[in-house]
Coordinates of C-alpha atoms in Angstrom, one line a residue:
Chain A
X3 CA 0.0 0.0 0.0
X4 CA 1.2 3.3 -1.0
X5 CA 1.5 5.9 2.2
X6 CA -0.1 9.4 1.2
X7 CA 2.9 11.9 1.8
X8 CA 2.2 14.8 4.1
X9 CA 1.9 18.3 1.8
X10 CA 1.0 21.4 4.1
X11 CA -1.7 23.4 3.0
X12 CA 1.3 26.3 2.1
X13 CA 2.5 24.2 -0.6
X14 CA -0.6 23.0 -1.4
X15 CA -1.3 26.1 -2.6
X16 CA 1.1 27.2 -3.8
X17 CA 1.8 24.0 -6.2
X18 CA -1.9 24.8 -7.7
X19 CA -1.0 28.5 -8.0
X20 CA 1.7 27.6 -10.1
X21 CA -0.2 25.3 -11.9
X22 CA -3.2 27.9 -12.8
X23 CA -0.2 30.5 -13.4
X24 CA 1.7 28.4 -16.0
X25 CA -1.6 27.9 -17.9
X26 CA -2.5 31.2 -18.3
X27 CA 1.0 32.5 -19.1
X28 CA 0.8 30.7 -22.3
X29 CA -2.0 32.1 -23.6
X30 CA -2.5 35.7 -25.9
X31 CA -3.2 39.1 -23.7
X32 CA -6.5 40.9 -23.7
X33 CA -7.0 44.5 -23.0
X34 CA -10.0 46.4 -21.8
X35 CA -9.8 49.9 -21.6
X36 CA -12.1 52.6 -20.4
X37 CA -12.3 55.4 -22.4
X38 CA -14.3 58.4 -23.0
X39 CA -16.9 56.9 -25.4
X40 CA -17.4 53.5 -23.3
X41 CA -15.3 50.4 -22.9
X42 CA -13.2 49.1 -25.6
X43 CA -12.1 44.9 -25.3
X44 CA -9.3 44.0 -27.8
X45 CA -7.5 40.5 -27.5
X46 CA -5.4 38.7 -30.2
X47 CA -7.0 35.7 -31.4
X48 CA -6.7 34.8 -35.0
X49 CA -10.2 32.4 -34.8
X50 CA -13.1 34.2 -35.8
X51 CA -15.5 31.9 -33.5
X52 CA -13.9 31.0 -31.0
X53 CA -14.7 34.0 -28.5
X54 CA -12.7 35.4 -26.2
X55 CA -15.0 38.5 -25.3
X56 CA -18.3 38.2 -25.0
X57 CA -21.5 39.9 -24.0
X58 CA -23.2 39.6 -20.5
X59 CA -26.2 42.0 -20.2
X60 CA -27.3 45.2 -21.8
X61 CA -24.3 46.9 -20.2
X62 CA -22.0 44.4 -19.3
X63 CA -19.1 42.7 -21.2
X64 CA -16.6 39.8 -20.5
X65 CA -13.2 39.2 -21.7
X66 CA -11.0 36.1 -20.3
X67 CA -7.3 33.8 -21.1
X68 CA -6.7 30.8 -20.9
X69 CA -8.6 27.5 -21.3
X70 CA -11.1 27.9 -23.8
X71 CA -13.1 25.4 -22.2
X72 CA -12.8 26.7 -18.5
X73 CA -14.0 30.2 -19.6
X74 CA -16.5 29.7 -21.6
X75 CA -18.2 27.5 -19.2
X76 CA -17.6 30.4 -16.9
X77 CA -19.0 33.1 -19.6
X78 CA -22.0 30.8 -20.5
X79 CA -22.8 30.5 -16.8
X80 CA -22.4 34.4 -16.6
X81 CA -24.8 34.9 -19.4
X82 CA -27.1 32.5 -17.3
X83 CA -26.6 34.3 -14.4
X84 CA -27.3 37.9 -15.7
X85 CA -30.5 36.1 -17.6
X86 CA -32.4 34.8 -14.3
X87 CA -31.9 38.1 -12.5
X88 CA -32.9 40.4 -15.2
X89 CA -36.2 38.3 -15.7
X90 CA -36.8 37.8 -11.8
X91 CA -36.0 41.5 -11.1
X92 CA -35.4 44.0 -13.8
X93 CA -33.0 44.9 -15.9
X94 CA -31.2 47.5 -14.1
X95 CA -30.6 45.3 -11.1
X96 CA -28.2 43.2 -12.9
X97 CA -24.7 44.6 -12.4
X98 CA -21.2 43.9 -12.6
X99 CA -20.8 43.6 -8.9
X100 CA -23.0 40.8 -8.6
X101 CA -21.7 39.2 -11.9
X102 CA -18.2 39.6 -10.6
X103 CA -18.4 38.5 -6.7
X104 CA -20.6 34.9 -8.3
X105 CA -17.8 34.5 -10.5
X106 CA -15.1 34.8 -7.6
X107 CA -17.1 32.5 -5.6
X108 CA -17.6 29.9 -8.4
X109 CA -13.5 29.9 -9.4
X110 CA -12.5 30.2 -5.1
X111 CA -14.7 27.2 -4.7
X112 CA -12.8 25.4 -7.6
X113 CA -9.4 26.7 -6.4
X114 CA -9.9 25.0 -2.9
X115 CA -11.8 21.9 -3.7
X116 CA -11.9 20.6 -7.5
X117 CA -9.0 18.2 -8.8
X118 CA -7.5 21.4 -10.6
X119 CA -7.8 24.6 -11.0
X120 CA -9.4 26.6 -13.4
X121 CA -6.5 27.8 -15.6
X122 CA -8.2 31.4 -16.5
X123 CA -8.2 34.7 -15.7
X124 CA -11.3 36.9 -15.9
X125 CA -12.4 40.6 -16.6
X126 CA -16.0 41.7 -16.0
X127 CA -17.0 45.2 -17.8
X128 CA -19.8 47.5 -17.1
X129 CA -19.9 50.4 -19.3
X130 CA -21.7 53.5 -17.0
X131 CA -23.5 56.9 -18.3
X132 CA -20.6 58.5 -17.4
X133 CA -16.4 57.5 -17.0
X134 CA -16.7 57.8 -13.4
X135 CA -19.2 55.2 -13.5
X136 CA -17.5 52.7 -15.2
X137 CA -16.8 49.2 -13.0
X138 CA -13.8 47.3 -14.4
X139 CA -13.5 44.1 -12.0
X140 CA -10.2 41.3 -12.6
X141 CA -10.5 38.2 -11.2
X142 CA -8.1 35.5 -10.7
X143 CA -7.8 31.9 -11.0
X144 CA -7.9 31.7 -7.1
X145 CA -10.7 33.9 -6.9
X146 CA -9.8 37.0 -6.1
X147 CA -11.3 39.8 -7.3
X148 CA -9.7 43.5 -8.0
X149 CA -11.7 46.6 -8.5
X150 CA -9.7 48.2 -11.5
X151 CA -9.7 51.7 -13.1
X152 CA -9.1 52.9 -16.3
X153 CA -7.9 49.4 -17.6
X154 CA -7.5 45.7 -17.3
X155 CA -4.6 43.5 -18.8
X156 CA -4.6 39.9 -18.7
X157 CA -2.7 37.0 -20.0
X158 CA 1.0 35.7 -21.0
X159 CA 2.7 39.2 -21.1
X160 CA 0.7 41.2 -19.0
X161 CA 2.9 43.2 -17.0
X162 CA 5.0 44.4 -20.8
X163 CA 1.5 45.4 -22.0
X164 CA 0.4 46.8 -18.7
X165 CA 3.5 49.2 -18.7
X166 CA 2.8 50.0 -22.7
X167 CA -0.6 51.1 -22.1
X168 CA 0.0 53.1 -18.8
X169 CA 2.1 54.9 -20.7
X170 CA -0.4 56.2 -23.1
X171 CA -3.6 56.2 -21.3
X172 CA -6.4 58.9 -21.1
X173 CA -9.5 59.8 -20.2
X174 CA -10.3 61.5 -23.2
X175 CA -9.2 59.1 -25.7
X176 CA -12.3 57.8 -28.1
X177 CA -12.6 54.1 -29.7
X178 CA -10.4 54.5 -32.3
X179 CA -7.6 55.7 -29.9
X180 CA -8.0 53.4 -26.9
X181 CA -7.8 50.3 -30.2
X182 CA -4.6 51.6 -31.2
X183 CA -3.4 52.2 -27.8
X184 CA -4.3 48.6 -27.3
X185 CA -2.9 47.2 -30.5
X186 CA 0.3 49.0 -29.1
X187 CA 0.5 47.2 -26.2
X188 CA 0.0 43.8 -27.7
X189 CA 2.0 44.1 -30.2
X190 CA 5.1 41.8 -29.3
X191 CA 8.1 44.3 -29.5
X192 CA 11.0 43.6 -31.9
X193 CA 14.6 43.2 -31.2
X194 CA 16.6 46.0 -31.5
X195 CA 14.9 49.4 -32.6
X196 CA 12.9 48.0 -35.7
X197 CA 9.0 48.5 -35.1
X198 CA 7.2 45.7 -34.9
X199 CA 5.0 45.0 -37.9
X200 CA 1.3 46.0 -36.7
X201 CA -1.5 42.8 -35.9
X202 CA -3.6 42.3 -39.0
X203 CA -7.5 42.9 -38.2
X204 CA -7.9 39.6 -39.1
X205 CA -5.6 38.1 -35.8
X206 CA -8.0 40.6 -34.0
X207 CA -11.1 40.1 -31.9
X208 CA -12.3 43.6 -30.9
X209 CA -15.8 44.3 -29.2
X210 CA -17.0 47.9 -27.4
X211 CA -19.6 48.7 -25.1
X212 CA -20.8 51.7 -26.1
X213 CA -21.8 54.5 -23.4
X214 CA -24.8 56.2 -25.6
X215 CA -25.7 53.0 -26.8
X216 CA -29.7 54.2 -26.2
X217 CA -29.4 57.6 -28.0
X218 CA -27.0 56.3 -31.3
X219 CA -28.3 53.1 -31.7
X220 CA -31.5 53.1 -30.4
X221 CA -30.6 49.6 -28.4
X222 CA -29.8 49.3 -24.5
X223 CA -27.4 46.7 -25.7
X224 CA -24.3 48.6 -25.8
X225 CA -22.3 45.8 -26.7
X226 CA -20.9 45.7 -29.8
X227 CA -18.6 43.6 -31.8
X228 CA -16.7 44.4 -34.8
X229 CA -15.8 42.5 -38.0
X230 CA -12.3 42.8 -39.8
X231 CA -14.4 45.7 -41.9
X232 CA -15.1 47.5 -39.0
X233 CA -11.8 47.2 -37.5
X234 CA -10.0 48.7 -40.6
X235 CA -12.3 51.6 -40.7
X236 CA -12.4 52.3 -36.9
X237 CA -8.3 52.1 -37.3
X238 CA -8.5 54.3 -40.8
Chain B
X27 CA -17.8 6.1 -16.4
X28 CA -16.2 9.2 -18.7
X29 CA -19.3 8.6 -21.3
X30 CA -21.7 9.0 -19.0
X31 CA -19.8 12.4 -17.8
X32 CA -19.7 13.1 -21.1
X33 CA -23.3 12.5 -21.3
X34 CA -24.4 15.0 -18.6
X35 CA -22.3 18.0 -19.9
X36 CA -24.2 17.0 -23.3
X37 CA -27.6 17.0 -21.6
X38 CA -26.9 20.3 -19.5
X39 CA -25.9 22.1 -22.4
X40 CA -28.6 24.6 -23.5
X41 CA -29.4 27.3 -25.2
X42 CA -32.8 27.8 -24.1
X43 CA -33.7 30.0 -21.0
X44 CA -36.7 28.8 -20.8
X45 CA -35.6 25.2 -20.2
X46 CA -32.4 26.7 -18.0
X47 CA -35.5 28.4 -15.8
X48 CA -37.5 24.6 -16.3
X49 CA -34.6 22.9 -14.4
X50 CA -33.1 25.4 -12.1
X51 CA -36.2 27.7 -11.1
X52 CA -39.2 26.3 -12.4
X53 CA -41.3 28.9 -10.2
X54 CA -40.3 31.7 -12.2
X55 CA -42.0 30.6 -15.5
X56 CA -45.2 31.8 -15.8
X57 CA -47.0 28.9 -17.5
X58 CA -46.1 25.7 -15.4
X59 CA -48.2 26.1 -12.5
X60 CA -51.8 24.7 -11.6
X61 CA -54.0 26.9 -10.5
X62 CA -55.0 26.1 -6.7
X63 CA -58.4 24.4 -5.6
X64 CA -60.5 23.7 -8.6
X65 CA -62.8 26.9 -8.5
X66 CA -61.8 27.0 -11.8
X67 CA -64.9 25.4 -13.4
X68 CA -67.8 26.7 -11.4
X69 CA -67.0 30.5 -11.7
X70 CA -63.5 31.8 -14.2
X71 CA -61.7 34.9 -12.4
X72 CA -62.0 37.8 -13.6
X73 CA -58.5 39.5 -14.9
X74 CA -57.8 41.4 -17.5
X75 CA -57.9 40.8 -21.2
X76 CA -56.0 41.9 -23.8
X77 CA -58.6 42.7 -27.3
X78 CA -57.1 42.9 -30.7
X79 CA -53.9 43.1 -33.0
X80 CA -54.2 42.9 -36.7
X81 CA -50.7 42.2 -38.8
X82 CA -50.0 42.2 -42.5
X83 CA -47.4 42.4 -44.7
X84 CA -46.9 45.3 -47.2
X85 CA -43.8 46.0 -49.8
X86 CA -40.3 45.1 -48.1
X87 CA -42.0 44.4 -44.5
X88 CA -44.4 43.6 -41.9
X89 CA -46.4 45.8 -40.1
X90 CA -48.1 45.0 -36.2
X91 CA -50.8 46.9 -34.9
X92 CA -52.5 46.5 -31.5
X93 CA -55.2 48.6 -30.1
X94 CA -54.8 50.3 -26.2
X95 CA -57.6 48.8 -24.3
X96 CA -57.9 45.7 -21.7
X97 CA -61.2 44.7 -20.9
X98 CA -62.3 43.2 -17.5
X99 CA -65.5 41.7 -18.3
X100 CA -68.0 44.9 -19.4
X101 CA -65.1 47.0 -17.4
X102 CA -62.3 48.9 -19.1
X103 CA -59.4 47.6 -17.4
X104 CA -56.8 49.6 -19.0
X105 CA -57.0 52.2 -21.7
X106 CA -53.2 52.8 -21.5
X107 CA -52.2 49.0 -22.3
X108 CA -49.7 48.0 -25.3
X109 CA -50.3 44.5 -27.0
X110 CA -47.5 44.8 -29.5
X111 CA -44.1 44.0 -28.2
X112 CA -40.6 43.8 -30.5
X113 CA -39.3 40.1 -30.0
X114 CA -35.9 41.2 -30.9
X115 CA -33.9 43.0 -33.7
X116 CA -36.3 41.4 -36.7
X117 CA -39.1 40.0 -34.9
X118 CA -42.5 41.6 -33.2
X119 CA -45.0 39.8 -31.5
X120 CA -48.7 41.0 -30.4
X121 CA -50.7 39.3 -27.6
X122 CA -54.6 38.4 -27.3
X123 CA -56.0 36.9 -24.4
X124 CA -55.3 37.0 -20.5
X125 CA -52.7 40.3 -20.6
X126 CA -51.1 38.9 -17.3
X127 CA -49.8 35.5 -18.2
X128 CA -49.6 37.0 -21.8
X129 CA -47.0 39.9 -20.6
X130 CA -45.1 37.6 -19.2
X131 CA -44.7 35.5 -21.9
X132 CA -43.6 38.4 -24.0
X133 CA -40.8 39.1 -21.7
X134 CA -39.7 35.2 -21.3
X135 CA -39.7 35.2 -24.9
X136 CA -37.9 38.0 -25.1
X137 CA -35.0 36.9 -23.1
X138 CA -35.2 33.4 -24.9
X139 CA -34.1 35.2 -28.2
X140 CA -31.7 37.4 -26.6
X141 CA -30.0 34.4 -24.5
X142 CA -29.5 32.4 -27.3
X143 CA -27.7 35.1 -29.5
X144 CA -25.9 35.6 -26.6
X145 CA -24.6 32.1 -25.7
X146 CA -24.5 30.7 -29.7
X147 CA -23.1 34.2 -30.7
X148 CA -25.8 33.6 -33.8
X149 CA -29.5 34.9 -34.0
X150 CA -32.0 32.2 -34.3
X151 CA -33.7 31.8 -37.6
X152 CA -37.3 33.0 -37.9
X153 CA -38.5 29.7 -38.3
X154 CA -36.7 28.7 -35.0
X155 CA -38.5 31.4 -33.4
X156 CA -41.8 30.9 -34.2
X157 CA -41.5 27.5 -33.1
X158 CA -40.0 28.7 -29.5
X159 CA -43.3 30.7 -29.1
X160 CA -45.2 27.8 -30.1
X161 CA -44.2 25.5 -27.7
X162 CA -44.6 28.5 -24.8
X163 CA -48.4 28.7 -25.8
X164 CA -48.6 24.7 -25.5
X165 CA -46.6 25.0 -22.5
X166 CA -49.6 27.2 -21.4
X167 CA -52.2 24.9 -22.2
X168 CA -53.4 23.8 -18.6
X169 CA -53.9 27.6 -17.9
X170 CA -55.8 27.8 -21.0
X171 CA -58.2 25.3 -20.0
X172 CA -58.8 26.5 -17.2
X173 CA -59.6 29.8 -19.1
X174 CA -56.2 32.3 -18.8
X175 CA -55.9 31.6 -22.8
X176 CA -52.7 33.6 -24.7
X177 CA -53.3 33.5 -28.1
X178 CA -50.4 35.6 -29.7
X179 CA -49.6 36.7 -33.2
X180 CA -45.7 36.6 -34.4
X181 CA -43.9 38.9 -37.7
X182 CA -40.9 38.8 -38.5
X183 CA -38.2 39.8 -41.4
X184 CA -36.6 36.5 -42.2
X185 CA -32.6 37.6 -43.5
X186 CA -32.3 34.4 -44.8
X187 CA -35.0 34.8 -47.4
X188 CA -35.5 38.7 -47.4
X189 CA -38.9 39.0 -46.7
X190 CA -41.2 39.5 -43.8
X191 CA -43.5 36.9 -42.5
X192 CA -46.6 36.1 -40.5
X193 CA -47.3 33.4 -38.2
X194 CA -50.3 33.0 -35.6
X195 CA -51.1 30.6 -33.2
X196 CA -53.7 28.4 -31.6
X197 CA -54.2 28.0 -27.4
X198 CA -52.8 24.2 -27.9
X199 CA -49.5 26.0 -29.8
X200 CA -50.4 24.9 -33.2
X201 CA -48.5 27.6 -35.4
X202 CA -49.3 28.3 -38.9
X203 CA -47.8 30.7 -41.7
X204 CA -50.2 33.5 -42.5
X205 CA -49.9 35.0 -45.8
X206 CA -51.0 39.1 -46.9
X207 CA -52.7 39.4 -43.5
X208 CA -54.1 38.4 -40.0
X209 CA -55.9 39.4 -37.2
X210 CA -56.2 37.6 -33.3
X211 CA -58.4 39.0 -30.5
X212 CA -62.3 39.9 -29.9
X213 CA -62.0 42.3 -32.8
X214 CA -60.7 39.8 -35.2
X215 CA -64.0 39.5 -37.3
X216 CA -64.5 43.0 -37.7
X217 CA -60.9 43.9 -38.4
X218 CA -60.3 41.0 -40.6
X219 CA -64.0 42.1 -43.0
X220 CA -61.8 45.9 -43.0
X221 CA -58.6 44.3 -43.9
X222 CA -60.4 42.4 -46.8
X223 CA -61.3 45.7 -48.0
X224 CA -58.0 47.5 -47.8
X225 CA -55.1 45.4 -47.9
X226 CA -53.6 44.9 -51.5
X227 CA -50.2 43.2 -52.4
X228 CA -47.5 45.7 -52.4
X229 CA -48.4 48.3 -50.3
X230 CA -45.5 51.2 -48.9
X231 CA -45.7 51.2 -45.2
X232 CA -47.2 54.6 -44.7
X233 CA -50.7 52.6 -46.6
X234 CA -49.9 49.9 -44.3
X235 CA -50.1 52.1 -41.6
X236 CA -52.9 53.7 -42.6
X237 CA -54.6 50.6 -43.5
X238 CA -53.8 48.9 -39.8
X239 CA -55.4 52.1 -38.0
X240 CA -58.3 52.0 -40.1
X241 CA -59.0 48.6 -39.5
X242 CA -58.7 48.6 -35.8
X243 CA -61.0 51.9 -36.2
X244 CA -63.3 49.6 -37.5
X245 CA -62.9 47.1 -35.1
X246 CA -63.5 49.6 -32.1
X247 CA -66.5 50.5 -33.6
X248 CA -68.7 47.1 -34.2
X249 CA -66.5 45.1 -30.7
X250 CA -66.8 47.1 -27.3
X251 CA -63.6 45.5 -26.0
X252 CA -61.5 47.2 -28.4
X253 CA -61.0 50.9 -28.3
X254 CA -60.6 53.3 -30.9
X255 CA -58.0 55.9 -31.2
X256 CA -59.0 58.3 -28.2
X257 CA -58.2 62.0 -29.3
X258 CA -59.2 63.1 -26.0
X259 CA -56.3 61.5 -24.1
X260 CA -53.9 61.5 -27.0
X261 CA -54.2 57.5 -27.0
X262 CA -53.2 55.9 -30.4
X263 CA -52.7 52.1 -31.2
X264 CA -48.9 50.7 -30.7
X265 CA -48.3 50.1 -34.0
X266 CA -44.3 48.5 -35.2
X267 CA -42.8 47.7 -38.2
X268 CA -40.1 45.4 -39.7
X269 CA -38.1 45.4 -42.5
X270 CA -34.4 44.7 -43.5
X271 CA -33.2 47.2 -41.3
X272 CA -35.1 46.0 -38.6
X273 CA -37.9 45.9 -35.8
X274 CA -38.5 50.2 -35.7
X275 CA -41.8 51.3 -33.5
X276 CA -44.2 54.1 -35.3
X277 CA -43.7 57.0 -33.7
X278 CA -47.0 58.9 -31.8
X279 CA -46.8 62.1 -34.1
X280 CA -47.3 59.3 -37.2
X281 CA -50.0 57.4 -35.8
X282 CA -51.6 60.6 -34.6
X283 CA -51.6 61.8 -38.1
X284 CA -53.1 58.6 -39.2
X285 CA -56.3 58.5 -37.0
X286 CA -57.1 61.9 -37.2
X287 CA -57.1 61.1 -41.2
X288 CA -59.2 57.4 -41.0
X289 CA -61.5 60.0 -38.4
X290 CA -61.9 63.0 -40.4
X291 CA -62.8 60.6 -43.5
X292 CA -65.5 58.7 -41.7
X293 CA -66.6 62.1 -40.5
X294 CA -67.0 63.9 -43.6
X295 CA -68.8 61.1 -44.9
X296 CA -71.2 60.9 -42.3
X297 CA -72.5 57.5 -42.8
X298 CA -74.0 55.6 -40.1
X299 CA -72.4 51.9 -40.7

């Protein structure tokens, strides 16, 4: 009979940390940035249907990395989520807050007491009437959950994009700005001081929430994705 | 062992909130639930009843109208009410029949569209709608029989095909394809006789508009449970319409313009039927 070795909880931990961490390091970055006309979410994927962003509720988007699998379970269950309490309730009562603290639960609860794991990390959106309003929530693969500003990057290279997009952030800047500010960020730098040749629309997945979704569309869904056509033009 | 894993995931994979809301929270739908104590038979409760909706197609579209009164027996319930709802981005539906259960079908349905272009990332074909209503109304049935009936009407602009479609409804869910036009609700007859009249193939929507407040005008006049446009309180018929472009709702200065036409006509004519 094999004797069960003795791991404390520490490196219990820690081992699965690791694990979750490794997982996610492999994948592409995503980007969300809040910017003056709503929320722009950019991530590099070159397949044109297999989502990394997605759309929650009328005001609320989600972006993820990691295991396709894992996440879109997680998204699906989301979409559910923001479903049940929209029709029990109303719409307005569904926010970002509530999204974001049943996701922490659901991937804390897996951290502690599944096999593995979940190997993702998670951003929540919720595009307000105004900036100031905007929620921007992170959450990790341990379930904790971070209350962000201005943006949110996840992924394999996050702290190099982070420090790229820092760098150029504003309040002010529009769509087409926060995109290319984006874009900037992921694109991988070169060695030396050649410029890296730009991502092509088409190794793209970019979605916005708009914030005056109601008066230029005439929808309350201000999510919005955008096709290779749309990408081109916004970057024009 | 792994199959029958694989199995469940299978079998719990949906794209339907109405059967997500079947087997997690069954108490929210609003059809799935037997009314208490038999009473039923001997005397029906009163609620409120939602009259009549007339739909037809014209050049490029449908058009959806619905009259503004709920009845409550020989009682006006509501005058304010609105029967015609937009499903989604190319769809409309209108409701006849017990307006509680019938509201809140509309907003089930509603979401059912909108969670399954949310979770396939695709919008259901029209056909695949229509069916989804259907099997709410059968899903309704024991409520029906014991006298809360929905009955609704469905248009839509199928993209597939490019053009706009009809569809209408039995209590039992039966749904059949209505061609040029139709009518649901206790001013059906009289609506239907106007639309006979008026409708012809290829009409622009402003006829179609006309048309659809003139036969409700007509159908306020021969059925008390419908009500006419009501100048008085500024009250016109809900009235939407969908084409490629879309599900777009007829704006109050439009239909104003409309009844006060279909009434100054009738008026300067001065005829008594």
């Amino acid at each position: 009979m094999t004797q069960q070795f003795y791991v404390s909880p520490e490196q219990l931990m820690k081992d699965r940390a690791d694990f979750a961490r490794k997982g996610i390091a492999r994948g592409r970055s995503v980007v969300v940035i809040s910017c003056a006309d709503g929320i722009a979410l950019v991530a590099e994927n070159p397949s044109p249907s297999l989502h990394k962003i997605g759309e929650i509720y009328d005001k609320i988007a989600f972006a993820a990395v990691g295991k396709y699998n894992e996440f879109e379970s997680l998204r699906q269950a989301g979409v559910r989520y923001a479903d049940v309490r929209g029709y029990s309730y109303d719409r307005e009562d569904v926010t970002a807050r509530g999204l974001a603290s049943v996701y922490a639960q659901s991937l804390g609860a897996v951290f502690t007491a599944e096999q593995k794991p979940f190997e993702v990390e998670l951003a929540v959106a919720e595009v307000g009437s105004t900036q100031a309003e905007d929620h921007l929530y992170r959450l990790t693969f341990d379930g904790s959950i971070a209350d962000e500003h201005s943006f949110v990057v996840m992924g394999g290279q996050a702290e190099k994009v982070s420090s790229a997009i820092d760098a150029g952030w504003q309040a002010s800047l529009g769509f087409a700005d926060a995109v290319r500010l984006a874009l900037k960020g992921l694109t991988p730098a070169r060695e030396g001081d050649q410029p890296a040749p730009a991502l092509p629309p088409s190794a793209l997945e970019v979605a916005v929430l708009d914030r005056l979704s109601e008066s230029a569309r005439g929808s309350r869904r201000a999510f919005r994705r955008l096709n290779d056509a749309d990408i081109t033009a916004l970057l024009a | 062992m792994q199959e029958s894993t694989a199995n469940q995931v299978a079998a719990n994979a949906t794209s339907s909130f109405t059967e997500h809301l079947l087997r997690d929270r069954p108490e929210l739908l609003p059809f799935n639930r037997s009314l208490q104590g038999g009473a039923s038979a001997a005397a029906p409760i009163q609620v409120p009843h939602a009259t009549t909706i007339v739909a037809m197609s014209y050049g490029g579209g449908v058009l959806m109208a619905g009259d503004r009164r709920a009845t409550m027996g020989n009682v006006i319930a509501s005058r304010h009410i609105e029967k015609v709802f937009p499903a989604d981005h190319f769809s409309v539906l209108g409701i006849a029949g017990t307006a509680g259960i019938a509201i809140d079908l509309t907003r089930l349905f509603q979401v059912e569209l909108e969670h399954y272009e949310k979770i396939e990332g695709t919008q259901l074909s029209l056909e695949g709608k229509a069916n989804r209503l259907g099997a709410m109304i059968r899903g309704n049935l024991p409520m029906a029989l014991q006298g809360l009936a929905v009955v609704p009407l469905f248009a839509g602009f199928d993209t597939s095909a490019g053009v706009g479609r009809l569809f209408s409804y039995d209590v039992t869910g039966g749904r059949y394809e209505e061609h040029e036009h139709h009518t649901v609700g206790s001013g059906s007859v009289f609506a239907r006789g106007a639309l006979k009249k008026l409708w012809r193939p290829n009409l622009t929507a402003a006829e179609a508009l006309s048309v659809a407040v003139e036969s409700l005008y007509d159908a306020a006049d021969d059925d008390s449970a419908t009500g006419g446009p009501d100048t008085v309180r500024q009250l016109w018929p809900v009235v939407y319409t969908v084409d490629r472009t879309g599900a777009r709702r007829v704006p109050e200065a439009e239909l104003a313009a409309a009844s006060r036409n279909v009434i100054e006509a009738r008026t300067v004519a001065g005829r008594e039927a």
